Each structure stands twice: as C-alpha cells, then as structure tokens.
C-alpha positions as a Python dict, from the first residue, in 0.01 Angstrom:
ca = {
    (1, 'M'): (0, 0, 0),
    (2, 'I'): (-12, -156, -348),
    (3, 'S'): (-46, 75, -646),
    (4, 'F'): (-258, -68, -929),
    (5, 'P'): (-263, 25, -1301),
    (6, 'E'): (-572, 221, -1401),
    (7, 'R'): (-757, -67, -1572),
    (8, 'I'): (-708, -297, -1275),
    (9, 'Q'): (-796, -26, -1023),
    (10, 'K'): (-1116, 43, -1214),
    (11, 'A'): (-1210, -325, -1212),
    (12, 'I'): (-1149, -383, -841),
    (13, 'G'): (-1268, -46, -716),
    (14, 'E'): (-1267, -29, -337),
    (15, 'R'): (-1342, -396, -284),
    (16, 'A'): (-1191, -566, 20),
    (17, 'Y'): (-944, -850, -32),
    (18, 'E'): (-736, -1103, 159),
    (19, 'M'): (-383, -1217, 87),
    (20, 'D'): (-347, -1584, -7),
    (21, 'D'): (-18, -1749, 91),
    (22, 'I'): (-94, -2104, -27),
    (23, 'G'): (156, -2225, -284),
    (24, 'M'): (527, -2176, -343),
    (25, 'S'): (545, -1943, -642),
    (26, 'G'): (650, -1631, -452),
    (27, 'S'): (369, -1430, -612),
    (28, 'K'): (141, -1192, -427),
    (29, 'V'): (-217, -1318, -458),
    (30, 'L'): (-507, -1092, -363),
    (31, 'M'): (-835, -1275, -312),
    (32, 'F'): (-1157, -1083, -373),
    (33, 'D'): (-1507, -1230, -343),
    (34, 'D'): (-1527, -1312, -713),
    (35, 'M'): (-1184, -1220, -852),
    (36, 'V'): (-817, -1292, -793),
    (37, 'L'): (-526, -1058, -862),
    (38, 'K'): (-192, -1227, -911),
    (39, 'I'): (115, -1001, -890),
    (40, 'Q'): (454, -1139, -987),
    (41, 'P'): (776, -1022, -1149),
    (42, 'E'): (753, -985, -1526),
    (43, 'S'): (870, -1314, -1682),
    (44, 'A'): (810, -1563, -1961),
    (45, 'E'): (605, -1777, -1720),
    (46, 'A'): (381, -1486, -1628),
    (47, 'K'): (322, -1412, -1996),
    (48, 'T'): (249, -1778, -2067),
    (49, 'E'): (-5, -1794, -1785),
    (50, 'C'): (-215, -1519, -1940),
    (51, 'E'): (-181, -1658, -2294),
    (52, 'M'): (-272, -2013, -2194),
    (53, 'M'): (-562, -1898, -1978),
    (54, 'Q'): (-708, -1710, -2273),
    (55, 'W'): (-651, -2001, -2513),
    (56, 'L'): (-812, -2248, -2274),
    (57, 'Q'): (-1137, -2053, -2245),
    (58, 'E'): (-1420, -2279, -2367),
    (59, 'R'): (-1177, -2573, -2363),
    (60, 'L'): (-1117, -2634, -1992),
    (61, 'P'): (-1242, -2482, -1666),
    (62, 'V'): (-985, -2206, -1608),
    (63, 'P'): (-1024, -1851, -1477),
    (64, 'E'): (-1139, -1578, -1713),
    (65, 'V'): (-887, -1302, -1774),
    (66, 'I'): (-1046, -972, -1666),
    (67, 'A'): (-741, -750, -1706),
    (68, 'H'): (-369, -799, -1761),
    (69, 'E'): (-110, -525, -1714),
    (70, 'V'): (268, -512, -1698),
    (71, 'A'): (416, -207, -1526),
    (72, 'D'): (750, -131, -1360),
    (73, 'G'): (865, -490, -1401),
    (74, 'Q'): (553, -632, -1237),
    (75, 'D'): (301, -857, -1409),
    (76, 'M'): (-55, -811, -1277),
    (77, 'L'): (-317, -1062, -1385),
    (78, 'L'): (-675, -1003, -1270),
    (79, 'M'): (-892, -1308, -1322),
    (80, 'S'): (-1220, -1457, -1214),
    (81, 'R'): (-1213, -1666, -898),
    (82, 'V'): (-1243, -2042, -945),
    (83, 'P'): (-1519, -2202, -737),
    (84, 'G'): (-1474, -2514, -528),
    (85, 'K'): (-1186, -2625, -310),
    (86, 'M'): (-819, -2691, -378),
    (87, 'C'): (-728, -3058, -383),
    (88, 'C'): (-503, -2994, -83),
    (89, 'D'): (-809, -2896, 125),
    (90, 'L'): (-853, -3119, 430),
    (91, 'E'): (-1195, -3229, 308),
    (92, 'L'): (-1027, -3396, 9),
    (93, 'I'): (-711, -3507, 191),
    (94, 'N'): (-934, -3699, 432),
    (95, 'D'): (-1127, -3857, 144),
    (96, 'P'): (-854, -4022, -67),
    (97, 'N'): (-1094, -4201, -301),
    (98, 'R'): (-1261, -3877, -401),
    (99, 'L'): (-925, -3702, -426),
    (100, 'L'): (-791, -3965, -664),
    (101, 'D'): (-1106, -3946, -873),
    (102, 'V'): (-1060, -3571, -910),
    (103, 'L'): (-687, -3582, -991),
    (104, 'C'): (-730, -3858, -1249),
    (105, 'E'): (-1029, -3680, -1404),
    (106, 'G'): (-826, -3362, -1436),
    (107, 'L'): (-538, -3537, -1610),
    (108, 'K'): (-775, -3702, -1858),
    (109, 'M'): (-939, -3364, -1927),
    (110, 'L'): (-599, -3217, -2010),
    (111, 'W'): (-493, -3511, -2227),
    (112, 'S'): (-817, -3511, -2426),
    (113, 'T'): (-776, -3142, -2519),
    (114, 'E'): (-679, -3088, -2884),
    (115, 'I'): (-334, -2925, -2903),
    (116, 'A'): (-311, -2837, -3274),
    (117, 'T'): (-346, -2464, -3200),
    (118, 'C'): (-185, -2463, -2854),
    (119, 'P'): (30, -2147, -2839),
    (120, 'K'): (295, -2279, -2600),
    (121, 'D'): (565, -2539, -2665),
    (122, 'A'): (656, -2688, -2324),
    (123, 'S'): (832, -2996, -2459),
    (124, 'L'): (1176, -3107, -2346),
    (125, 'D'): (1370, -2885, -2588),
    (126, 'Q'): (1209, -2578, -2432),
    (127, 'H'): (1201, -2716, -2078),
    (128, 'L'): (1570, -2806, -2076),
    (129, 'A'): (1662, -2467, -2225),
    (130, 'A'): (1472, -2295, -1944),
    (131, 'A'): (1639, -2521, -1688),
    (132, 'E'): (1980, -2433, -1830),
    (133, 'Y'): (1898, -2064, -1802),
    (134, 'N'): (1811, -2112, -1435),
    (135, 'V'): (2132, -2304, -1368),
    (136, 'R'): (2355, -2057, -1554),
    (137, 'N'): (2201, -1761, -1373),
    (138, 'G'): (2199, -1908, -1022),
    (139, 'L'): (1819, -1925, -1006),
    (140, 'V'): (1788, -2280, -869),
    (141, 'D'): (1642, -2272, -517),
    (142, 'L'): (1860, -2525, -333),
    (143, 'E'): (1654, -2478, -17),
    (144, 'N'): (1347, -2620, -188),
    (145, 'V'): (1460, -2953, -331),
    (146, 'E'): (1416, -3315, -231),
    (147, 'P'): (1669, -3419, 37),
    (148, 'D'): (1845, -3676, -182),
    (149, 'T'): (1868, -3474, -504),
    (150, 'F'): (2204, -3319, -421),
    (151, 'G'): (2482, -3424, -187),
    (152, 'E'): (2648, -3751, -94),
    (153, 'N'): (2384, -3977, -250),
    (154, 'G'): (2273, -3743, -526),
    (155, 'F'): (2413, -3500, -780),
    (156, 'R'): (2708, -3279, -697),
    (157, 'D'): (2531, -2960, -800),
    (158, 'P'): (2268, -2825, -1045),
    (159, 'E'): (2523, -2828, -1329),
    (160, 'E'): (2578, -3203, -1292),
    (161, 'L'): (2203, -3264, -1274),
    (162, 'L'): (2146, -3059, -1589),
    (163, 'A'): (2413, -3258, -1775),
    (164, 'W'): (2247, -3584, -1665),
    (165, 'L'): (1906, -3461, -1779),
    (166, 'K'): (2042, -3371, -2122),
    (167, 'A'): (2213, -3708, -2159),
    (168, 'N'): (1915, -3914, -2043),
    (169, 'R'): (1615, -3746, -2198),
    (170, 'P'): (1330, -3989, -2263),
    (171, 'E'): (1103, -4015, -2564),
    (172, 'E'): (802, -3788, -2535),
    (173, 'D'): (432, -3871, -2559),
    (174, 'I'): (297, -3523, -2634),
    (175, 'V'): (-35, -3403, -2485),
    (176, 'L'): (-162, -3086, -2325),
    (177, 'S'): (31, -3045, -2000),
    (178, 'H'): (-60, -2826, -1703),
    (179, 'G'): (309, -2800, -1617),
    (180, 'D'): (263, -2778, -1240),
    (181, 'Y'): (-6, -3036, -1171),
    (182, 'C'): (12, -3030, -792),
    (183, 'L'): (-280, -3045, -551),
    (184, 'P'): (-320, -2668, -485),
    (185, 'N'): (-358, -2605, -860),
    (186, 'V'): (-660, -2832, -913),
    (187, 'F'): (-1002, -2734, -779),
    (188, 'A'): (-1293, -2966, -708),
    (189, 'N'): (-1660, -2941, -623),
    (190, 'G'): (-1925, -3207, -566),
    (191, 'N'): (-1923, -3299, -935),
    (192, 'G'): (-1548, -3336, -983),
    (193, 'V'): (-1292, -3098, -1135),
    (194, 'C'): (-1414, -2740, -1154),
    (195, 'G'): (-1093, -2547, -1222),
    (196, 'F'): (-721, -2534, -1300),
    (197, 'I'): (-498, -2246, -1190),
    (198, 'D'): (-128, -2146, -1209),
    (199, 'L'): (-82, -2211, -1580),
    (200, 'G'): (255, -2042, -1628),
    (201, 'R'): (422, -2368, -1733),
    (202, 'A'): (134, -2504, -1938),
    (203, 'G'): (171, -2610, -2300),
    (204, 'F'): (218, -2924, -2505),
    (205, 'A'): (460, -3168, -2344),
    (206, 'D'): (505, -3529, -2236),
    (207, 'R'): (211, -3659, -2030),
    (208, 'Y'): (458, -3786, -1767),
    (209, 'R'): (550, -3431, -1679),
    (210, 'D'): (213, -3398, -1505),
    (211, 'I'): (202, -3757, -1380),
    (212, 'A'): (534, -3715, -1201),
    (213, 'I'): (452, -3380, -1038),
    (214, 'C'): (107, -3504, -935),
    (215, 'Y'): (253, -3820, -778),
    (216, 'R'): (511, -3621, -582),
    (217, 'S'): (250, -3369, -467),
    (218, 'L'): (8, -3644, -368),
    (219, 'K'): (268, -3816, -153),
    (220, 'S'): (383, -3492, 11),
    (221, 'N'): (34, -3368, 92),
    (222, 'M'): (-99, -3700, 217),
    (223, 'H'): (207, -3757, 432),
    (224, 'G'): (167, -3420, 605),
    (225, 'S'): (463, -3238, 447),
    (226, 'Y'): (238, -2938, 381),
    (227, 'G'): (-39, -2792, 594),
    (228, 'D'): (-105, -2861, 958),
    (229, 'H'): (-265, -3204, 939),
    (230, 'P'): (-119, -3538, 1053),
    (231, 'P'): (-12, -3794, 793),
    (232, 'V'): (-291, -3987, 625),
    (233, 'D'): (-257, -4365, 593),
    (234, 'F'): (-238, -4382, 216),
    (235, 'D'): (-49, -4571, -53),
    (236, 'A'): (21, -4316, -327),
    (237, 'D'): (91, -4593, -580),
    (238, 'I'): (-286, -4653, -596),
    (239, 'F'): (-285, -4336, -808),
    (240, 'F'): (-153, -4533, -1107),
    (241, 'K'): (-419, -4802, -1079),
    (242, 'R'): (-691, -4537, -1071),
    (243, 'L'): (-532, -4367, -1371),
    (244, 'G'): (-523, -4701, -1554),
    (245, 'I'): (-151, -4708, -1633),
    (246, 'Q'): (160, -4906, -1551),
    (247, 'P'): (397, -4641, -1413),
    (248, 'D'): (717, -4567, -1602),
    (249, 'W'): (938, -4507, -1299),
    (250, 'D'): (1232, -4384, -1507),
    (251, 'K'): (1018, -4108, -1656),
    (252, 'I'): (868, -4023, -1317),
    (253, 'R'): (1216, -3982, -1168),
    (254, 'Y'): (1333, -3785, -1472),
    (255, 'Y'): (1055, -3526, -1456),
    (256, 'I'): (1078, -3489, -1079),
    (257, 'L'): (1451, -3424, -1114),
    (258, 'L'): (1392, -3179, -1398),
    (259, 'D'): (1147, -2988, -1179),
    (260, 'E'): (1421, -2943, -918),
    (261, 'L'): (1579, -2683, -1147),
    (262, 'F'): (1268, -2458, -1138),
}
C-alpha cells in the first residue's frame, strides 16, 4: 500500500490506477485515466524533471504538473497524462516511415525552442561531472550496457571510459536537448508528435546527445531487443537522411558511450 502526501492524495482521490513498467528508470509509475504519478528517489534528475516540465509549458507538448511533493526521500510528481502512443508501440514499429517522421519532427521541435531562459545546463561540463559522480560512487549499472563497451574489446572499467570521455570531448552545438530521446519518451498521434515525457536529463546541450540516443533506441527497438515483437527489416541509417544531416559518427559514438555511465 502506497502512502501519498496530502496534496497528491486529494488530487487522485480514490481513483483506480495501473502500474506501468515500460522504461528502464526504476521509478514507480501509476497510470490513472487522465493523470500519471511518478515516484522515484529524491535526486537532481527528479528535481530537473519537474522544473523543465514547468518551463516547457506553452513551449512544447509536455505533461502539466498537477502536484509535486518530496517526502521521506521520495520524489512524487503528479502530472497530466499525455495522449497518443509511445513511439515503441507496435503500430509505429510496424510503420517505419511514420515512425521516422515522428522522431525527426520531435527533434526539430526541440531544436527550434529558444533556450535563452532555459533553467537547466545539460552541456558537457555538467554531464561529465554527473558521470564522474556516478563512477566515483559505484552507480554505473554494468548489467545494462552495450556488450562491447567494457571487456576485451572495450574499456577496462568505468574509470577508464570516464578518462577517455574527458580527453576526447567534442565541440558542442548547443540546442534544447531532451536528454533521453528514446522511443518510449516520445508520443505520437495521427498528426505527429503529441508529447514528450521523462525530462529529468533535459536542458541545453549538444544536439548530438539526442541524435545518438535516438539512433541507438531506434536500432534496438526495430531489431526486437525490447518488447515481444520479431525484428523488423529496417536500415536505421535512413534516420539521418530523413533528418537531413550527414552523421558525425565520432559524436554519435561519444554520446552513446557517455550514456553508459548513467
């Protein structure tokens, strides 16, 4: 039985909910008909999610914050429920052209958002500092990394990877970044993008941060690494043509490796 702070209890009343286990954040997510309650340990990311969600109101389609409480080390964020379907939904997985349209549209929406008053710096200085904190405190999940990141053909350990990241940091092209632009965090309806969720890593950062994570997520989801569907015959490199860019593979590798430390 979950105990809720008074403001949140008042907002949800006796409404029924279902638990949502999609995603890899480790949060508890309670799904109501028109609201979502996200419960996670108190952290800088949890605080950022609420701040960025509030800042992005009227700028991008993100949930509305209904109530936010921190109690007994737990961060509870009650928000409106985003309509539409996650981009990892089978309807979109089985329609790659539409999926690519949605993902590219979402990136362009982010990049066209003015960042002069953005409250969160997510650039490499901050990102590498957070990565170092994770490494120094044993918070890197070695069970949830790409097979070749560590070991015989990769880095010896997270410390060696962190040192490489510091020594090889690329120049940044700063835009508004989602921070975790993977398929479950982008919602679509018949008209295109209708919502962004999981904004705990959002802020201004290099545009390749989102390009890299999106590319990795696209490949994993289309190839059947997540969910219970068979692999879809799909060349993920088409993503770059639809986005209208020549991929910078060094940056893509860099930001995928950096994400391994989170």
